[in-house]
PDB file of C-alpha atoms in Angstrom:
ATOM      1  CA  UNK A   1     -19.679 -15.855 -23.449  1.00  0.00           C
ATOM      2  CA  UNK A   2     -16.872 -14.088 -21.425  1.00  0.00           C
ATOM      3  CA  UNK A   3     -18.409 -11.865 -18.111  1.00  0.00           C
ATOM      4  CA  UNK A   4     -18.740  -8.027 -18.682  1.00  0.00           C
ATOM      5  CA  UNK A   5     -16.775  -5.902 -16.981  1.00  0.00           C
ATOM      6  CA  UNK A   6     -16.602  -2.387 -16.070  1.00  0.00           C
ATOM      7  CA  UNK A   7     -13.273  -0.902 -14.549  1.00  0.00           C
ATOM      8  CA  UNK A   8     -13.499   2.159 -12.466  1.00  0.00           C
ATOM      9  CA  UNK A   9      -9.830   4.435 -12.670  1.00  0.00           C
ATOM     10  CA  UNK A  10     -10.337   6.695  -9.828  1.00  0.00           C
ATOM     11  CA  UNK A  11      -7.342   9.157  -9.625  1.00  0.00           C
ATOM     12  CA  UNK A  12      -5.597   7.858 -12.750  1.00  0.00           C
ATOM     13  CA  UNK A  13      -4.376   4.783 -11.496  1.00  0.00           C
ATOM     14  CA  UNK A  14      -2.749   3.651 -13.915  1.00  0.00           C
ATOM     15  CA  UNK A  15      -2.969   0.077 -12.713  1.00  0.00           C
ATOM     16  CA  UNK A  16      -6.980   0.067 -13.568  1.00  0.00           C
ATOM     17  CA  UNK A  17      -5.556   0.952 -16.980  1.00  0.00           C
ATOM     18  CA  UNK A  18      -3.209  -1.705 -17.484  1.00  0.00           C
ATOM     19  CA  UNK A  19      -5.775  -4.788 -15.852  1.00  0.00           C
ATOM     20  CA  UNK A  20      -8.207  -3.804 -18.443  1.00  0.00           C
ATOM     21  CA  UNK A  21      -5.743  -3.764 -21.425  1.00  0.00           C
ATOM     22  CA  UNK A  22      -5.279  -7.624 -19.887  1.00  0.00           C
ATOM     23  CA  UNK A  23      -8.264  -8.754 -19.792  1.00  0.00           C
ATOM     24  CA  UNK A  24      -9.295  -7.211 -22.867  1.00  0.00           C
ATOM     25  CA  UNK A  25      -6.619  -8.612 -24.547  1.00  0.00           C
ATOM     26  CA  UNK A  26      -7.664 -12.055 -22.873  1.00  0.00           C
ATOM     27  CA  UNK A  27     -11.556 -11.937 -24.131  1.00  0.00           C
ATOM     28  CA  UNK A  28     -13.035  -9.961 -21.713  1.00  0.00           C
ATOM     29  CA  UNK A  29     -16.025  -7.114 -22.910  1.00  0.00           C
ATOM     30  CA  UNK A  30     -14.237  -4.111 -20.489  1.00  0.00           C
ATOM     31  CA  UNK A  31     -15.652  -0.554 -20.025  1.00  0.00           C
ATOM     32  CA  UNK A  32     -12.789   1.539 -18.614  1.00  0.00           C
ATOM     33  CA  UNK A  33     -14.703   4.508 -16.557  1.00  0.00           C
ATOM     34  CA  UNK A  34     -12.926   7.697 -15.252  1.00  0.00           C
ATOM     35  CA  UNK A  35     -15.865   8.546 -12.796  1.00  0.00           C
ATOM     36  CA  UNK A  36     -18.761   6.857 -11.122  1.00  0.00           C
ATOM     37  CA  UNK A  37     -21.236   5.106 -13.217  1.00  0.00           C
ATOM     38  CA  UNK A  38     -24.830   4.949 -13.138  1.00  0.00           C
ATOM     39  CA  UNK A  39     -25.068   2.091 -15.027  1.00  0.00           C
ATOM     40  CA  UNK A  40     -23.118  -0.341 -12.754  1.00  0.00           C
ATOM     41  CA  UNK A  41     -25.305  -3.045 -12.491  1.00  0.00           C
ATOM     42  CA  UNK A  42     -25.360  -3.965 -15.926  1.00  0.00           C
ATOM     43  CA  UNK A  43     -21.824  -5.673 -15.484  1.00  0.00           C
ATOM     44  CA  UNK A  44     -20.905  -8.822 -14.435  1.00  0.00           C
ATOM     45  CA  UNK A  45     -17.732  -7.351 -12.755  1.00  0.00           C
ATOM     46  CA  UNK A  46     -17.031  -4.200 -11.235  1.00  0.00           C
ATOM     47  CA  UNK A  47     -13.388  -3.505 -11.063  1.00  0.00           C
ATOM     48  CA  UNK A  48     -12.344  -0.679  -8.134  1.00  0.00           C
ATOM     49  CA  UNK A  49      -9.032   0.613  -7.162  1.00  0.00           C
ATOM     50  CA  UNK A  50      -6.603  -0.116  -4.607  1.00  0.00           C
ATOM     51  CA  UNK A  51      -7.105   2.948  -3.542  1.00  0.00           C
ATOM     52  CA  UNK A  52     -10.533   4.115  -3.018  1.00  0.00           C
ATOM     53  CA  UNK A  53     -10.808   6.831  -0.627  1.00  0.00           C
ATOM     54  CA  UNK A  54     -11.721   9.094  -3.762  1.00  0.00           C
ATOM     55  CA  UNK A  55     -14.993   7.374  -4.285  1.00  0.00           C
ATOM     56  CA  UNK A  56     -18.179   7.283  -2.712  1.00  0.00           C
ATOM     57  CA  UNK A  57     -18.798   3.652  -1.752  1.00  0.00           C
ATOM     58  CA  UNK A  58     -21.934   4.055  -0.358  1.00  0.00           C
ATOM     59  CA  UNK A  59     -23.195   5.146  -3.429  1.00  0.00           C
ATOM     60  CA  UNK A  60     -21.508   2.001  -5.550  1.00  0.00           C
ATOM     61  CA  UNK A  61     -22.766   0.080  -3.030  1.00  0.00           C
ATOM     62  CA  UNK A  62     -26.369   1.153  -3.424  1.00  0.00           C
ATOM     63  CA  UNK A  63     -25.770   0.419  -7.640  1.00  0.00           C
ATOM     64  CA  UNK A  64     -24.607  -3.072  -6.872  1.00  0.00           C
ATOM     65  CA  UNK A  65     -26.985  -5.882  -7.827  1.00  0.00           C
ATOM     66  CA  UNK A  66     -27.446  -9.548  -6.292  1.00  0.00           C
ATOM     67  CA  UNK A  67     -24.541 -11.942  -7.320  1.00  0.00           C
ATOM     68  CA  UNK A  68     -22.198  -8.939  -9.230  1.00  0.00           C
ATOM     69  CA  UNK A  69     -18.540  -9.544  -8.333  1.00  0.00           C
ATOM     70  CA  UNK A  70     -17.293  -6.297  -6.575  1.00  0.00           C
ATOM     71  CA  UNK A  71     -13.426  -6.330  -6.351  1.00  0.00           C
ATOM     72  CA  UNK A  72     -11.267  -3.341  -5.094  1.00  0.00           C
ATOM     73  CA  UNK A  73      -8.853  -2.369  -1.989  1.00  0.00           C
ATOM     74  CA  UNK A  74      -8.880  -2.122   1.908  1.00  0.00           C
ATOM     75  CA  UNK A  75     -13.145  -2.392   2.031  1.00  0.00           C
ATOM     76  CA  UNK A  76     -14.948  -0.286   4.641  1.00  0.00           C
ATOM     77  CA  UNK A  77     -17.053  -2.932   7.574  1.00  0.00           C
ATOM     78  CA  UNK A  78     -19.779  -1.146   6.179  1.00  0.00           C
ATOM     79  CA  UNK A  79     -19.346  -1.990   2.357  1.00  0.00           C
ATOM     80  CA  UNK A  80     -18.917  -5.711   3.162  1.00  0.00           C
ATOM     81  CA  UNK A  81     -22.460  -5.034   5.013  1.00  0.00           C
ATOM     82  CA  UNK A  82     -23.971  -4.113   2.293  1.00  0.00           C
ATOM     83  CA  UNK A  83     -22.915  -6.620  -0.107  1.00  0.00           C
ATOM     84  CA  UNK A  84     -23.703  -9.625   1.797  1.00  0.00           C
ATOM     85  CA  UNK A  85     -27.219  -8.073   2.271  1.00  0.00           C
ATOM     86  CA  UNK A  86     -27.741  -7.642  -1.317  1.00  0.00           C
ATOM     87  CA  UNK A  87     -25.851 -10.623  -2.546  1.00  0.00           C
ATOM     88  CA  UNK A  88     -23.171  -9.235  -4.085  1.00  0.00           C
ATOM     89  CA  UNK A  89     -19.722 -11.151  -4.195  1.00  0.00           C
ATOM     90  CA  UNK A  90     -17.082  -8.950  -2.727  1.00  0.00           C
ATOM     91  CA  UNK A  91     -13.179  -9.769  -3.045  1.00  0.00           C
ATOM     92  CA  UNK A  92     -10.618  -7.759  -1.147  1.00  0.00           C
ATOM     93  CA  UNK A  93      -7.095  -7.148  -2.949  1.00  0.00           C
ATOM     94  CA  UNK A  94      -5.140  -6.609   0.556  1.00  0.00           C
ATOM     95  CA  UNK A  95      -7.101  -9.579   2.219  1.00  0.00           C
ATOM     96  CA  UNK A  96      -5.455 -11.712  -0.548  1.00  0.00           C
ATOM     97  CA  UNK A  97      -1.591 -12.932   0.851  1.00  0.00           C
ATOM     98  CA  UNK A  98      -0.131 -13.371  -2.297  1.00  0.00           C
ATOM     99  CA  UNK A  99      -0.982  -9.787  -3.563  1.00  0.00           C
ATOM    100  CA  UNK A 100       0.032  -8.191  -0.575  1.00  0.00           C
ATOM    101  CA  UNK A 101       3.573  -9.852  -0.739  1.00  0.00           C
ATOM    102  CA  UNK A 102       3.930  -9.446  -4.371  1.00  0.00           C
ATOM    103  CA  UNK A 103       2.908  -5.925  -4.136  1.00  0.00           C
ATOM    104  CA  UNK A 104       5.295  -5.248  -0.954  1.00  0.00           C
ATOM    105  CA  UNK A 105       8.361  -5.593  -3.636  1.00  0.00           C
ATOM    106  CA  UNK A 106       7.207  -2.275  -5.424  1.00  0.00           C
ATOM    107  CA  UNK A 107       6.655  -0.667  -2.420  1.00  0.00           C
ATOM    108  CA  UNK A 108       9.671  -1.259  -0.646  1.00  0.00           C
ATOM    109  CA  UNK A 109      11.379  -0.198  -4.584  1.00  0.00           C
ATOM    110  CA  UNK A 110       9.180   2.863  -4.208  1.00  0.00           C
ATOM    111  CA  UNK A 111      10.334   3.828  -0.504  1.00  0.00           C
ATOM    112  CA  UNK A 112      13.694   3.785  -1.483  1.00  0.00           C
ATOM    113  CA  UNK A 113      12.954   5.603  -4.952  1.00  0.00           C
ATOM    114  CA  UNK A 114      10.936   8.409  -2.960  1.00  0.00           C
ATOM    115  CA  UNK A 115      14.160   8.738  -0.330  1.00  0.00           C
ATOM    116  CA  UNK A 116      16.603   9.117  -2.744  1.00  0.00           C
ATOM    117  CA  UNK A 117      14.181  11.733  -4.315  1.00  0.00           C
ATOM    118  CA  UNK A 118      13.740  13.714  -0.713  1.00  0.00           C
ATOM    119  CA  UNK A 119      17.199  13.184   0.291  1.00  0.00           C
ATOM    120  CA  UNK A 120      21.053  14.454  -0.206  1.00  0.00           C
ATOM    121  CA  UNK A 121      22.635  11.757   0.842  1.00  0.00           C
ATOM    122  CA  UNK A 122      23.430   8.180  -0.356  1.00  0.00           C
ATOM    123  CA  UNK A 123      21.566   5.283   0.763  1.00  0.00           C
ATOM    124  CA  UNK A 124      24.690   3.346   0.932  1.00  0.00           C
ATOM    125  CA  UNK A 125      26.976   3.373   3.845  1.00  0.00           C
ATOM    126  CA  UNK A 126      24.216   5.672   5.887  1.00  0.00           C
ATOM    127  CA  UNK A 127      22.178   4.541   8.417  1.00  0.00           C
ATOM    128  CA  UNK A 128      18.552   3.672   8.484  1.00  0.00           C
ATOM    129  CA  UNK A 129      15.873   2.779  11.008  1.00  0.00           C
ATOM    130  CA  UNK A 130      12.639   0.764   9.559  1.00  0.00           C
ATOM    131  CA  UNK A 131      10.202   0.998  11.882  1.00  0.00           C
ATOM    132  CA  UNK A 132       7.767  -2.548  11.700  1.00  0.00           C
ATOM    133  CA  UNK A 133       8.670  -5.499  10.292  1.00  0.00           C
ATOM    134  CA  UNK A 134       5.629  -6.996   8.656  1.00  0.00           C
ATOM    135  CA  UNK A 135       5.726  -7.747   5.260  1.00  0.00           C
ATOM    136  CA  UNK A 136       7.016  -4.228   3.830  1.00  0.00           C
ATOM    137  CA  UNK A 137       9.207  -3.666   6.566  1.00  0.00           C
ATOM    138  CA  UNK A 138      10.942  -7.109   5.579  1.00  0.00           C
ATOM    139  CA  UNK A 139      11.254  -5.943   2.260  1.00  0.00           C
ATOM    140  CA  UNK A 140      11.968  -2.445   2.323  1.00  0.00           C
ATOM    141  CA  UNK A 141      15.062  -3.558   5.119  1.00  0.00           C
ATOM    142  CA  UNK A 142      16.149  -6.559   2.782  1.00  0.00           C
ATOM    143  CA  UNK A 143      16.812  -3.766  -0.275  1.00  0.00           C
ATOM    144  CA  UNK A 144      18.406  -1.475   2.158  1.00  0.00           C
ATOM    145  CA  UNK A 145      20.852  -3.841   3.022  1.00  0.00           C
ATOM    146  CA  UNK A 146      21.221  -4.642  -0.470  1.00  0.00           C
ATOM    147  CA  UNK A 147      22.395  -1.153  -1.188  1.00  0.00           C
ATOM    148  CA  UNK A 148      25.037  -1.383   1.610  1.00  0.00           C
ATOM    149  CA  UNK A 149      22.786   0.689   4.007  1.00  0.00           C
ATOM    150  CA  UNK A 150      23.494  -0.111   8.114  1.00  0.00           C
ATOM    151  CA  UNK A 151      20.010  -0.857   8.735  1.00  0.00           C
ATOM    152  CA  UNK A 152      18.185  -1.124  12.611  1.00  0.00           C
ATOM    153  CA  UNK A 153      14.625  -2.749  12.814  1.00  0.00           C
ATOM    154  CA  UNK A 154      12.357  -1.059  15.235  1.00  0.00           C
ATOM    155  CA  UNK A 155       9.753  -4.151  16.049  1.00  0.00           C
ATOM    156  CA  UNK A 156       7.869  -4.834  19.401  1.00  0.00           C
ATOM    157  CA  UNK A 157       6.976  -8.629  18.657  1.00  0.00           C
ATOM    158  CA  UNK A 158       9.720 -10.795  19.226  1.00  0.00           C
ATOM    159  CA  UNK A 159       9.445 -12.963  16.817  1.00  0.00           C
ATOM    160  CA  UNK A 160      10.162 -10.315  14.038  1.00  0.00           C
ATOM    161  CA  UNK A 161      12.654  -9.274  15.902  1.00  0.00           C
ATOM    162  CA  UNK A 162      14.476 -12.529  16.393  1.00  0.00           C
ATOM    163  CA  UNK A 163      13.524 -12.864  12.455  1.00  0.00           C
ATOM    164  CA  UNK A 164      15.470  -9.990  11.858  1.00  0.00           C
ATOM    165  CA  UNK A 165      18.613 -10.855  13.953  1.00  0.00           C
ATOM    166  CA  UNK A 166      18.785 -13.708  11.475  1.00  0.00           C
ATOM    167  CA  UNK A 167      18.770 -11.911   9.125  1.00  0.00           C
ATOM    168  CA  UNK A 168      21.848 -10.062  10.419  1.00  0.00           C
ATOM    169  CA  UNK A 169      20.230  -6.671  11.368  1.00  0.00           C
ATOM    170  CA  UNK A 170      20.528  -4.666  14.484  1.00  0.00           C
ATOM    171  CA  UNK A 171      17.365  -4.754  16.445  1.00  0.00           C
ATOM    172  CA  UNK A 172      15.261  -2.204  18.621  1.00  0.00           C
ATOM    173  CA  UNK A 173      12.323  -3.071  21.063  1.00  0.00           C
ATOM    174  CA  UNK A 174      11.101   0.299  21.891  1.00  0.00           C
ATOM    175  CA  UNK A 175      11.121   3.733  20.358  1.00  0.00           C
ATOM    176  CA  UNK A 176      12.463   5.208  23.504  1.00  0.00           C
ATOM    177  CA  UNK A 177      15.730   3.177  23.358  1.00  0.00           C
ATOM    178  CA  UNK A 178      16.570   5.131  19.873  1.00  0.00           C
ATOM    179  CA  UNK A 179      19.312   7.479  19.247  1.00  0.00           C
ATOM    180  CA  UNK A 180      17.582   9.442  16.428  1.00  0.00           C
ATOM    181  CA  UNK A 181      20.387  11.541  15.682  1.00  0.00           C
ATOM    182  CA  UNK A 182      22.260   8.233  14.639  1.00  0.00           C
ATOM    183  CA  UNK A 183      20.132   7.842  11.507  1.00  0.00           C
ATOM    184  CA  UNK A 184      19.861   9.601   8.134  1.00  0.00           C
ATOM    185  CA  UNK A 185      16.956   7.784   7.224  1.00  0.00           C
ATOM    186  CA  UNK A 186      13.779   6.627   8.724  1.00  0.00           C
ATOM    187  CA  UNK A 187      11.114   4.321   6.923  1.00  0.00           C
ATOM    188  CA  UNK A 188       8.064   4.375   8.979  1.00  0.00           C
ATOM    189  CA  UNK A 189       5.180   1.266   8.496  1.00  0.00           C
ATOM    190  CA  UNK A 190       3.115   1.300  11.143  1.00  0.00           C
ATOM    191  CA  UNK A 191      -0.329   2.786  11.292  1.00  0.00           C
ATOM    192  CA  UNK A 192       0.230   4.595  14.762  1.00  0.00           C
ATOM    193  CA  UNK A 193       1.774   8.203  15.448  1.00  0.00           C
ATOM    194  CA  UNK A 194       5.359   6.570  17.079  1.00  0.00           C
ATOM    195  CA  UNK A 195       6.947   9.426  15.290  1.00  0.00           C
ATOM    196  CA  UNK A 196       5.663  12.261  17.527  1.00  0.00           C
ATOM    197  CA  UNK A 197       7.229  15.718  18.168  1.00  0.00           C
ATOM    198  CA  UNK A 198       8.507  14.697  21.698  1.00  0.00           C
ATOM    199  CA  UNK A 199      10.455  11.888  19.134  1.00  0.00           C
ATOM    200  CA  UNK A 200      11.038  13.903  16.102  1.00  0.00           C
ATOM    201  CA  UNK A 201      12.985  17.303  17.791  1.00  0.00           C
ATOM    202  CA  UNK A 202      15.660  14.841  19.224  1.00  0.00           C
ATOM    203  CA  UNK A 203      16.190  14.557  15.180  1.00  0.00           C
ATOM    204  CA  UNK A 204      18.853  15.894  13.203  1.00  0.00           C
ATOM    205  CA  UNK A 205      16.897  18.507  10.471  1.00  0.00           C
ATOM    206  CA  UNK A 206      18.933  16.722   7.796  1.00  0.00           C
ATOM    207  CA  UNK A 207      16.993  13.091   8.493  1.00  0.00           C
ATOM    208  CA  UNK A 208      14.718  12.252   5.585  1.00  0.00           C
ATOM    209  CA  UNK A 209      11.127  10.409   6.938  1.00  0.00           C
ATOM    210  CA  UNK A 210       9.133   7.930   4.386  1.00  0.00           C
ATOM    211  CA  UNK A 211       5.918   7.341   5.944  1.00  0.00           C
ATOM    212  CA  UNK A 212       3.985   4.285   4.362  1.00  0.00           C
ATOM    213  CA  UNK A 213       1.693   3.530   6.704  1.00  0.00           C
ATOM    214  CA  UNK A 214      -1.695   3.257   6.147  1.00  0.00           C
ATOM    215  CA  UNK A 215      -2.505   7.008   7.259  1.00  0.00           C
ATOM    216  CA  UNK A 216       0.043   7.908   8.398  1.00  0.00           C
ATOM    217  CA  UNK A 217       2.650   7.357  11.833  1.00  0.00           C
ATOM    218  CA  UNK A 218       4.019  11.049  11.401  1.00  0.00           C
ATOM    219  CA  UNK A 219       3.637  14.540  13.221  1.00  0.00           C
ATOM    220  CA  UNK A 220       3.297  16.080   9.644  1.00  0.00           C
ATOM    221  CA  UNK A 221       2.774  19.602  11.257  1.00  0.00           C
ATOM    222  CA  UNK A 222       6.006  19.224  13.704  1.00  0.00           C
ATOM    223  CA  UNK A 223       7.816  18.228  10.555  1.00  0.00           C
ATOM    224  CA  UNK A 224       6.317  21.342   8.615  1.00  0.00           C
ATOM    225  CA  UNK A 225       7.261  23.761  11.558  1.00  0.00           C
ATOM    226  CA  UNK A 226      10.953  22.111  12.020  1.00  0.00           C
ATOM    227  CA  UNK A 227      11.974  21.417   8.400  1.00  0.00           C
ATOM    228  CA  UNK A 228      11.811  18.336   8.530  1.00  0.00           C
ATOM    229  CA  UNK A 229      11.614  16.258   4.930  1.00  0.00           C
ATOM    230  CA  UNK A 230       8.848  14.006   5.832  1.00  0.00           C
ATOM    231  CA  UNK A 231       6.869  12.280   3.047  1.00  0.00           C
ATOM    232  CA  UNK A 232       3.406  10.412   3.596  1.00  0.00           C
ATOM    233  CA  UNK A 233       3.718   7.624   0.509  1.00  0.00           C
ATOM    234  CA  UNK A 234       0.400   5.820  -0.436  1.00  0.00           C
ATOM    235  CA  UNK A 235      -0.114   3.838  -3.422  1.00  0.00           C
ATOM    236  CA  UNK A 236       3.461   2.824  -4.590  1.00  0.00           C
ATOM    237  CA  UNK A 237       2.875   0.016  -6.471  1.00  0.00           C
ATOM    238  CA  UNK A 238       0.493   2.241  -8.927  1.00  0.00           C
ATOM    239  CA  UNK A 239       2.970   4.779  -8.908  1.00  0.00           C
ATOM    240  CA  UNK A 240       6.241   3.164  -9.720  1.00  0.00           C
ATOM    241  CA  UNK A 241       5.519  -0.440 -11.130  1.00  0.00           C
ATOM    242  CA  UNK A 242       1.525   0.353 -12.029  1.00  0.00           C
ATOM    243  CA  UNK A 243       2.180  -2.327 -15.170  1.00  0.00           C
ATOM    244  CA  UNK A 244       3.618  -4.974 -12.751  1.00  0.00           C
ATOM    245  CA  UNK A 245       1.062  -4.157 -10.361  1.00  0.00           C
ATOM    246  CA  UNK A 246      -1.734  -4.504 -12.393  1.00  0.00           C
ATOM    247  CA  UNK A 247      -0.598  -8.125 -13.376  1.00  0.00           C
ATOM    248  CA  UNK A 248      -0.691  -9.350  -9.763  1.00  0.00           C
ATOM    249  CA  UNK A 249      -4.406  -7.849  -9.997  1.00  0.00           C
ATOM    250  CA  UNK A 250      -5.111  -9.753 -13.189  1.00  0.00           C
ATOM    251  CA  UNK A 251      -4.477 -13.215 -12.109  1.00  0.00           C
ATOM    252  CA  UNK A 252      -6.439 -12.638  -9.198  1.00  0.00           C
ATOM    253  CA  UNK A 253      -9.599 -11.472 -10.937  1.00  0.00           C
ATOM    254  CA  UNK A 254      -9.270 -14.459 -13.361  1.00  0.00           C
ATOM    255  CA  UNK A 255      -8.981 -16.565 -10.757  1.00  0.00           C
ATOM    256  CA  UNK A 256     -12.099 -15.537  -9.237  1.00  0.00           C
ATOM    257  CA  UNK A 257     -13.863 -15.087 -11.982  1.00  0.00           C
ATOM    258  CA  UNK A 258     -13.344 -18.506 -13.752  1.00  0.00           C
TER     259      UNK A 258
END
């Protein structure tokens, strides 16, 4: 007999919604939850969200019993405490390579989706900055250049940068060499505030900021008090390919689970 499972869909995601349609469809006894439930440790498998700063993990964390498989997104220290002490099996989404490149497709998509969205002005033929390029960084620069956008790389490891000179984009070592009035468009991904106001009111008020970062690298109150179209964008993968998404989650929970 197939493991029980219960799915918790904090915020709507529709991606918790779509991986248990899957494994339903694939055998799988699946309880699809809206809020916390008591009666967690009567599943197998507990199925939490990428994102999970809506619910209290302490809490699930007190629920879970010894050898339950926990799986869910960007784990506190303290959460991965608690399972080992009691036993329980905990798997990481964003620990996992292969998701995190897979899912860095949608969110570059996404990026560019939202800027077009916040913006008046083609992607194509204007000029962008990405600032960091890791994995989204790579990806959200490769569609930019796709879309005949003149594209710089902001990067202070060398090795990206010399990664992205083959790649046949301009490159930038430090945030004080940058002319931010040449740029229409900035994609922020690094988790640190390099967009400050001392960087931001050198800006043109036209520019149009997409922060993905995990919290954020923006002055969001400069931006408020200047006009500035800034955007902090978490979660695009659930919010523009949530079905495509949720498929990358599904072979990684069979995986584990088999």
């Amino acid at each position: 007999m197939k493991e029980t499972i219960l799915c918790i869909n904090s915020r709507q995601d529709k991606r918790q919604k779509y991986l248990a349609e899957m494994l339903m469809k694939d055998g799988y006894s699946v309880v699809l939850c809206e809020t916390f439930c008591p009666d967690i440790k009567e599943y197998d498998i507990v199925l939490l969200p990428v994102l999970l700063k809506d619910l209290d993990l302490k809490k699930i964390a007190e629920e879970l019993g010894e050898r339950q498989k926990v799986f869910g997104g960007n784990f506190p220290e303290s959460f991965w405490q608690v399972c080992a002490e009691k036993r329980v099996y905990c798997y990481d989404y964003m620990k996992e390579e292969t998701i995190a490149l897979k899912n860095a497709i949608a969110t570059a998509e996404g990026a560019l989706a939202e800027a077009i969205q916040l913006g008046n002005e083609n992607l194509h033929g204007k000029k962008s900055l990405v600032i960091g390029y890791g994995r989204c960084g790579k990806m959200i620069a490769d569609k930019l250049q796709g879309m005949k956008s003149e594209v710089t790389i902001l990067e202070e490891q060398e090795v990206r940068r010399v990664q992205a000179q083959t790649q046949g984009l301009q490159i930038m070592e430090n945030i004080c060499d940058w002319s931010p009035k040449d740029y229409t468009y900035l994609f922020n991904t690094v988790p640190s505030l390099l967009l400050d106001k001392a960087h931001l009111e050198k800006t043109e008020d036209s520019v149009v900021i997409i922060d993905i970062a995990s919290g954020g690298g923006v002055d969001y109150e400069y931006c408020k008090e200047k006009g500035i179209k800034a955007k902090l964008c978490s979660g695009l993968p659930g919010k523009y390919a949530p079905k495509a998404s949720a498929e990358i989650l599904y072979e990684y929970v069979k995986k584990k689970c088999k």
